[in-house]
Short mmCIF file of C-alpha atoms in Angstrom, two decimals:
data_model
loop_
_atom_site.label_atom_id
_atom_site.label_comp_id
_atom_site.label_asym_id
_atom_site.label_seq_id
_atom_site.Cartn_x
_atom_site.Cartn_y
_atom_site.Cartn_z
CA UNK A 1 0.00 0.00 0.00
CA UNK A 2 1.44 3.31 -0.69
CA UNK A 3 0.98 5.32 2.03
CA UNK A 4 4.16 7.61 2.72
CA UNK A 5 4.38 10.88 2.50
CA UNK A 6 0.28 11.70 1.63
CA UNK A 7 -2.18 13.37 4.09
CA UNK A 8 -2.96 12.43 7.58
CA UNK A 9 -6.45 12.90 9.25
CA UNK A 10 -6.86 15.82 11.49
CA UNK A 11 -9.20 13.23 13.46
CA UNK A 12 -6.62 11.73 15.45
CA UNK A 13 -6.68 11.66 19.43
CA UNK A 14 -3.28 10.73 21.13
CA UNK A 15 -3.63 8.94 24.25
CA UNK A 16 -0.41 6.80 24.28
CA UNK A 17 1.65 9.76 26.44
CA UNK A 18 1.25 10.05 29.96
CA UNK A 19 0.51 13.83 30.94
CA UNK A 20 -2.92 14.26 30.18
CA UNK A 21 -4.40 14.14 26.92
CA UNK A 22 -6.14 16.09 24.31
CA UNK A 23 -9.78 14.68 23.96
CA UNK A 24 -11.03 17.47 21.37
CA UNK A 25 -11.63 17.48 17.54
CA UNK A 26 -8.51 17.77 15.93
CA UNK A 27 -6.09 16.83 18.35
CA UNK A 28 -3.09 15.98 16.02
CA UNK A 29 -0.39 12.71 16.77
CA UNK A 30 1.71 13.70 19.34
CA UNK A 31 -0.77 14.81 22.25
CA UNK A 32 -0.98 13.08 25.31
CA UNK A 33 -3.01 10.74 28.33
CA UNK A 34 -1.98 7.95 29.60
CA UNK A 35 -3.52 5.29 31.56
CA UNK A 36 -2.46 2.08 33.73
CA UNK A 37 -3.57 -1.58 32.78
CA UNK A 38 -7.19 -2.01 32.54
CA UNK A 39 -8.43 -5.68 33.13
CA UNK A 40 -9.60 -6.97 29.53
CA UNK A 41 -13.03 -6.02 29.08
CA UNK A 42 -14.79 -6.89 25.98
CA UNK A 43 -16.76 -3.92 24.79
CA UNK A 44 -20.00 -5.46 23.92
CA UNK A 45 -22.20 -4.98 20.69
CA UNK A 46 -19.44 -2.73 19.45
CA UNK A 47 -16.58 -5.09 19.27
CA UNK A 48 -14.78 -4.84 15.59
CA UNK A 49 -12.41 -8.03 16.43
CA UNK A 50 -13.99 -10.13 19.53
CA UNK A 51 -10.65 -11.89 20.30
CA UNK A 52 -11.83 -13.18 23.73
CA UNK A 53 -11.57 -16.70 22.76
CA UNK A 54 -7.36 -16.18 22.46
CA UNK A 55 -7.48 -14.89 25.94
CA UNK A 56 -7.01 -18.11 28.20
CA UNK A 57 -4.44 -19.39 26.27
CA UNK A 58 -2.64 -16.61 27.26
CA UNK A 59 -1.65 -15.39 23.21
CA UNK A 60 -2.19 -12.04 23.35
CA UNK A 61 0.22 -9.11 23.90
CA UNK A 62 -0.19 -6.16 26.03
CA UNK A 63 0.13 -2.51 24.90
CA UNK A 64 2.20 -0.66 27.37
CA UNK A 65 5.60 1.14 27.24
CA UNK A 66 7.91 3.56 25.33
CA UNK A 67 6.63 4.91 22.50
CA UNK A 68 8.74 3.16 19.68
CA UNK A 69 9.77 4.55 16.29
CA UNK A 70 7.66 1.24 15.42
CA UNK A 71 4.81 2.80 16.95
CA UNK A 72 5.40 6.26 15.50
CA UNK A 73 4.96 4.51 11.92
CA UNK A 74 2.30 2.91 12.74
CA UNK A 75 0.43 5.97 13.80
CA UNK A 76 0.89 7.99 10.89
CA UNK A 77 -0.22 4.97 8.95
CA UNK A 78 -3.71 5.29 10.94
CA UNK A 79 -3.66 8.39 9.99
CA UNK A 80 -3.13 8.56 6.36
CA UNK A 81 -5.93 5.74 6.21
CA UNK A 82 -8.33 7.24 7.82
CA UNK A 83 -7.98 10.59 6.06
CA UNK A 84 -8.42 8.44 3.01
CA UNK A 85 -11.64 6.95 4.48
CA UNK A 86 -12.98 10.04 5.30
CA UNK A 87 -12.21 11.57 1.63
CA UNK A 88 -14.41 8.81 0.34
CA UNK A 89 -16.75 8.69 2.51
CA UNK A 90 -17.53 12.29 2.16
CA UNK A 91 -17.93 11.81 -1.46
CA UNK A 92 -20.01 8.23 -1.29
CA UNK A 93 -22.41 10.33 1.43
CA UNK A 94 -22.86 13.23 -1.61
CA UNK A 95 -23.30 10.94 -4.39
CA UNK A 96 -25.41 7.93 -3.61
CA UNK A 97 -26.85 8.84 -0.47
CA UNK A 98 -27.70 12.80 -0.59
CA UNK A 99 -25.92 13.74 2.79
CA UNK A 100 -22.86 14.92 4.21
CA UNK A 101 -20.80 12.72 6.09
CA UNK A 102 -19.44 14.05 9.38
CA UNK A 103 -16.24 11.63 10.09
CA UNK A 104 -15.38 9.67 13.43
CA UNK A 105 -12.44 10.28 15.59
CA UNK A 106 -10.27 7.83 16.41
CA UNK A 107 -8.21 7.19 19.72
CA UNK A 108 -4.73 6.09 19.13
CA UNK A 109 -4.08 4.38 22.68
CA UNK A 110 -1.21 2.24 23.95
CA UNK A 111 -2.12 -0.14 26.85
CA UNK A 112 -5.07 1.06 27.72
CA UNK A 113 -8.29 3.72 28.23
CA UNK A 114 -11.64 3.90 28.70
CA UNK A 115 -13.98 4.63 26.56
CA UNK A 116 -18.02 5.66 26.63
CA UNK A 117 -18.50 1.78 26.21
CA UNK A 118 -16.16 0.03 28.60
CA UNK A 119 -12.50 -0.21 28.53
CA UNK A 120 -10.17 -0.86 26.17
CA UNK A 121 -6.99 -2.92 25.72
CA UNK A 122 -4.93 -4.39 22.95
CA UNK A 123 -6.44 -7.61 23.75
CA UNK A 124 -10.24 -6.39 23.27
CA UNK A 125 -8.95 -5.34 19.42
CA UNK A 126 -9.90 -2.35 17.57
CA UNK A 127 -13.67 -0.76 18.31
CA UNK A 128 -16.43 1.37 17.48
CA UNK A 129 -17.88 3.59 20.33
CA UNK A 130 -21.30 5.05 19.09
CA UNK A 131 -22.19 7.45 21.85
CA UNK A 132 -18.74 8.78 21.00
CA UNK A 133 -18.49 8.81 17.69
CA UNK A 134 -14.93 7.49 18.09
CA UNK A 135 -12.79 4.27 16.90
CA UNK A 136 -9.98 3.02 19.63
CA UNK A 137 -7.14 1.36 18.61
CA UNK A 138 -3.91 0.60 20.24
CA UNK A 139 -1.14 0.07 17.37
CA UNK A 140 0.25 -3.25 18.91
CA UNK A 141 -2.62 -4.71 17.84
CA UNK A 142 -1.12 -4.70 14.26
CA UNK A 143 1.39 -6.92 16.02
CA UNK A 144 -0.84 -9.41 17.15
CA UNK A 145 -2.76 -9.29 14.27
CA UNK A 146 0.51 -10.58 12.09
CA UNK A 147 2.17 -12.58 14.36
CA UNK A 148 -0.66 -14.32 16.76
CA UNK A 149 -3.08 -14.33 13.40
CA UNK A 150 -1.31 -14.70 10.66
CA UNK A 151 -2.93 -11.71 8.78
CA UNK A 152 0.61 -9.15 7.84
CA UNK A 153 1.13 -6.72 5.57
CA UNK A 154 0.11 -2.74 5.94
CA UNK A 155 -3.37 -3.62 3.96
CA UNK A 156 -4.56 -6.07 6.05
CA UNK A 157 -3.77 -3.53 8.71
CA UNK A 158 -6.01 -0.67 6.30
CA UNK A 159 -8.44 -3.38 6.23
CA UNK A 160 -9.32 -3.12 10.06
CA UNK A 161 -8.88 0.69 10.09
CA UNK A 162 -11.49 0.74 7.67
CA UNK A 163 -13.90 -2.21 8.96
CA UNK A 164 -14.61 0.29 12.17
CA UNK A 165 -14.64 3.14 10.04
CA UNK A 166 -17.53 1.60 8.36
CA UNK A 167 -19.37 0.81 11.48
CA UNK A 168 -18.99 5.23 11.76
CA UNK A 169 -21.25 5.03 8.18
CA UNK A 170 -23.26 2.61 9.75
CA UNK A 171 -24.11 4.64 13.05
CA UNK A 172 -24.14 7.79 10.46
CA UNK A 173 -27.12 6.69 8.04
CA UNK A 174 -28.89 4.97 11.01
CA UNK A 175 -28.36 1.44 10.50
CA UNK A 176 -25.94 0.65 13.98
CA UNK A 177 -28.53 2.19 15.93
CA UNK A 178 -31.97 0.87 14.85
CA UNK A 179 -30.09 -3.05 14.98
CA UNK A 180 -28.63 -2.62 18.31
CA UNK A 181 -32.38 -1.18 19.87
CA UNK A 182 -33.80 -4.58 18.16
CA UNK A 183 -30.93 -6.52 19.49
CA UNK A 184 -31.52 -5.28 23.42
CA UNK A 185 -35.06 -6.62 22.79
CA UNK A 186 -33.86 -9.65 21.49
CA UNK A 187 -32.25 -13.11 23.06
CA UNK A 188 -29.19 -14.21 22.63
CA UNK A 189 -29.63 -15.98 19.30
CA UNK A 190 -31.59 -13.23 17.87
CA UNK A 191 -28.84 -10.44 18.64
CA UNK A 192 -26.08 -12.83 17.54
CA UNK A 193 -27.51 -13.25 14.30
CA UNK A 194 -28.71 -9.72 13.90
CA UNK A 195 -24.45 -8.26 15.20
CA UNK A 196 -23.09 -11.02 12.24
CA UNK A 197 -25.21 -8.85 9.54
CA UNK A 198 -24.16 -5.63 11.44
CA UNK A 199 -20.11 -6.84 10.98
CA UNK A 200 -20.65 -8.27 7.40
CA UNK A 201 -21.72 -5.02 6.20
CA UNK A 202 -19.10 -3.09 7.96
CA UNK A 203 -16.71 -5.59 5.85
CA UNK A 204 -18.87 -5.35 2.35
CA UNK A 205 -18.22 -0.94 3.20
CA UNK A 206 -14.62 -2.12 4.06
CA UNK A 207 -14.47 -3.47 0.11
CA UNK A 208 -16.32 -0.31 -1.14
CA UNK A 209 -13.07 1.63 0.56
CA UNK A 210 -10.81 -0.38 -0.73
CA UNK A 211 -12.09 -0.12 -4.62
CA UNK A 212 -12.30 3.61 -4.29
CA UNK A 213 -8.93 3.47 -2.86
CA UNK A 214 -7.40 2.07 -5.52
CA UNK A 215 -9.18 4.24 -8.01
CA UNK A 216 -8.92 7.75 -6.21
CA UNK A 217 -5.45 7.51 -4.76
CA UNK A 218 -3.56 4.76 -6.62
CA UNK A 219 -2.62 3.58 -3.29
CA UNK A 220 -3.16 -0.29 -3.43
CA UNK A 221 -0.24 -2.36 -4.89
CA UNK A 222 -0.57 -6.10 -6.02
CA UNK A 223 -1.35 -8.63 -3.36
CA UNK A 224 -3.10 -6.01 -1.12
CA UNK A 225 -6.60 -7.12 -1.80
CA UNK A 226 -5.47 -10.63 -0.80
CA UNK A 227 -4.01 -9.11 2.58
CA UNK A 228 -7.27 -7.82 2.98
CA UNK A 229 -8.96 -10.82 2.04
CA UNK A 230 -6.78 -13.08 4.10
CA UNK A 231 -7.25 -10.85 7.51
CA UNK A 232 -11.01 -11.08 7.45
CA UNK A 233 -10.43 -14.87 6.67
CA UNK A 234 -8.10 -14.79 10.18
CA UNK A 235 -10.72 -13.23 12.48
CA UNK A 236 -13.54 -14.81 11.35
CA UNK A 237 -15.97 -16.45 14.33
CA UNK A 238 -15.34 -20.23 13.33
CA UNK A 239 -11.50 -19.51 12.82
CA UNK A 240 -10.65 -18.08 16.02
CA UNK A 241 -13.11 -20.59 18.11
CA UNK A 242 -11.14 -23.33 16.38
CA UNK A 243 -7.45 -21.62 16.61
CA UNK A 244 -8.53 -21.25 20.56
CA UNK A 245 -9.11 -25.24 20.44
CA UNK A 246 -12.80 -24.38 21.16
CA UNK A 247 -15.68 -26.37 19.64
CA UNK A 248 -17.38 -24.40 16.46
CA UNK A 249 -20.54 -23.09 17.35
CA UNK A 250 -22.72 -21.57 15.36
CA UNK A 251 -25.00 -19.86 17.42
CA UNK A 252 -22.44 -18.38 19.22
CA UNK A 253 -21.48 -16.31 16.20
CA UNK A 254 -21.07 -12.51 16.33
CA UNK A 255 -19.01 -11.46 13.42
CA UNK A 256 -19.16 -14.02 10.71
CA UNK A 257 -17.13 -17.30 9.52
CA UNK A 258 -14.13 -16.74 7.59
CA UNK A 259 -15.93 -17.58 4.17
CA UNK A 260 -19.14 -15.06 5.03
CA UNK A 261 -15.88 -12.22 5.97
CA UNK A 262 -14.51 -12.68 2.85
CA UNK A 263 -17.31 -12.82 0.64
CA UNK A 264 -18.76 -9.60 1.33
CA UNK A 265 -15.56 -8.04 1.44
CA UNK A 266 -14.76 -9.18 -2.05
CA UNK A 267 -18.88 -8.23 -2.50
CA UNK A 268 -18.26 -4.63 -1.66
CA UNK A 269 -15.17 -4.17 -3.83
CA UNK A 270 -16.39 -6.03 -6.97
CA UNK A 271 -19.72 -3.97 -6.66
CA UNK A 272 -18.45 -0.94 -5.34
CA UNK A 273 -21.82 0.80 -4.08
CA UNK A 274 -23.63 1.09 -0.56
CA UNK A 275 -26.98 -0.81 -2.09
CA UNK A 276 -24.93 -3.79 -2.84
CA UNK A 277 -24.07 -4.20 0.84
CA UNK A 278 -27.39 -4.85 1.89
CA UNK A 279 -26.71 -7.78 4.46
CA UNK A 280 -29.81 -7.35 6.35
CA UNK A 281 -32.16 -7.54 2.75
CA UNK A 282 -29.87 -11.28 2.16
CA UNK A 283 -31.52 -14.86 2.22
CA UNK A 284 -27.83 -15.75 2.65
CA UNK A 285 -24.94 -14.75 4.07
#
C-alpha cells in the first residue's frame, strides 16, 4: 500500500503519552493521556475483532511502554488511512446517499483507556464507540494481528482501520442504531444473528473503501486485496473458536465465519456501491 508521504487525518486523538491528553476534535499525533492496565473487558455490541476466545491461552500481547519509532509509523499509517476513508466517505455520502458525512475520531491508545463503552486494551482489538463517535485502537494490535493471526502486511492492517470506520457510516445513516435497539429486545440468538449482519456489512463498506482506494489515490499495490482478504479470513468467528481449540458453534457467532468475511468483502469491492451491501435484505450470508 502506498501510504508515505500523503495526508494524515486531522481526526486523530493521542492517548499513548502520559501527561494528560487532548480529547477534542482535531487533536493531532503527538498529544498526550496515559492510563495504567485495565483488566480486559470486551466492549459489547461494538466489538470490531472479539478476540476473547485467544485470551485463556494466554496469546495475546499487552500494549504498554515507550513509544517506539515502530509505533510512530504505525500511527501515521492510521492516519493517512483514515484521512483516506474520510475523503471517500464524504464523497459516497454526496453521491449515492444525498448527505454529508461528518467523520469519526479515532483514539490512538497504547495499553489502555476507557472509553463511553467500557474499557479498552490491545487484547479487546480495535472498536467502534457510538455514543462517541470514536474508533480506539492501540497500534500493537497490528502486532498481534501478524504474528498471533497470521494476517501481515500494511493492507490487512487498512483493512481493520477501515472495517470500524464503516461501522462510523453505519451509526451515520442509522443502521448501527436501529439493529442494536432490536438486538436489546432480542435473546441471545436473535442479537447474535442480527451483530453477524451488522459486521458483514461493515466488511462489504470495508471493500467499497478499498475499490475507491485504488481508483482515487492509486494507493493499493498487487497482493493487497489478498491481505485484505486473508485478515477477514483470520478473524472470522469459526476460525478463532477453532485456533482457541474451542468447539465451532454456530450460534455463538457474532461477526461471521471466515468464508461469510470474505465474501462480502470481495462483494463490496467487486460492486463498489452502498446498495450492494445490503446484508440485512440477504436470504444468505
Amino acid at each position: 500500500m502506498k501510504w508515505r508521504g500523503r495526508r494524515g487525518s486531522g481526526n486523530i486523538i493521542d492517548r499513548r503519552r502520559s501527561g494528560g491528553g487532548r480529547t477534542g476534535r482535531g487533536a493531532a499525533i503527538g498529544g498526550a493521556g496515559g492510563f495504567g492496565l485495565l483488566a480486559v473487558v470486551v466492549v459489547g455490541y461494538f466489538l470490531g475483532v472479539d478476540l476473547t476466545p485467544l485470551l485463556n491461552d494466554g496469546q495475546m500481547q499487552q500494549g504498554g511502554g515507550e513509544i517506539t519509532a515502530a509505533d510512530e509509523e504505525a500511527a501515521q499509517f492510521v492516519s493517512v488511512t483514515l484521512a483516506d476513508t474520510e475523503e471517500i466517505w464524504a464523497d459516497i455520502f454526496e453521491r449515492e446517499i444525498g448527505a454529508t458525512y461528518d467523520p469519526a475520531e479515532l483514539v490512538l491508545f497504547k495499553g489502555a483507556t476507557q472509553s463511553a463503552c467500557g474499557g479498552a486494551s490491545a487484547a479487546t482489538g480495535p472498536f467502534y464507540c457510538p455514543p462517541e463517535e470514536r474508533i480506539f485502537l492501540d497500534t500493537a494490535f497490528f502486532t498481534t494481528l501478524e504474528r498471533q493471526l497470521g494476517a501481515g502486511g500494511d493492507f490487512a492492517a487498512a483493512y481493520v482501520v477501515a472495517h470500524e470506520v464503516a461501522h462510523h457510516v453505519q451509526n451515520e445513516i442509522g443502521v448501527l442504531g436501529e439493529v442494536n435497539a432490536v438486538r436489546q429486545r432480542s435473546d441471545e440468538a436473535t442479537s447474535n444473528a442480527l451483530s453477524v449482519r451488522i459486521e458483514l456489512q461493515a466488511d462489504c463498506f470495508s471493500g467499497i473503501w478499498a475499490r475507491r482506494a485504488e481508483a482515487r489515490f492509486g494507493s493499493l499495490e498487487p497482493g493487497d486485496v489478498e491481505e485484505a482478504m486473508n485478515a477477514a479470513a483470520q478473524i472470522g468467528d469459526d476460525t478463532l473458536q477453532r485456533e482457541a481449540g474451542r468447539t465451532v458453534r454456530p450460534d455463538s457467532f457474532t461477526h461471521g465465519t471466515s468464508e461469510q468475511r470474505q465474501r462480502w468483502f470481495a462483494t463490496g469491492y467487486e460492486r463498489g456501491s452502498v446498495a450492494a451491501c445490503d446484508t440485512f435484505a440477504a436470504d444468505r450470508l
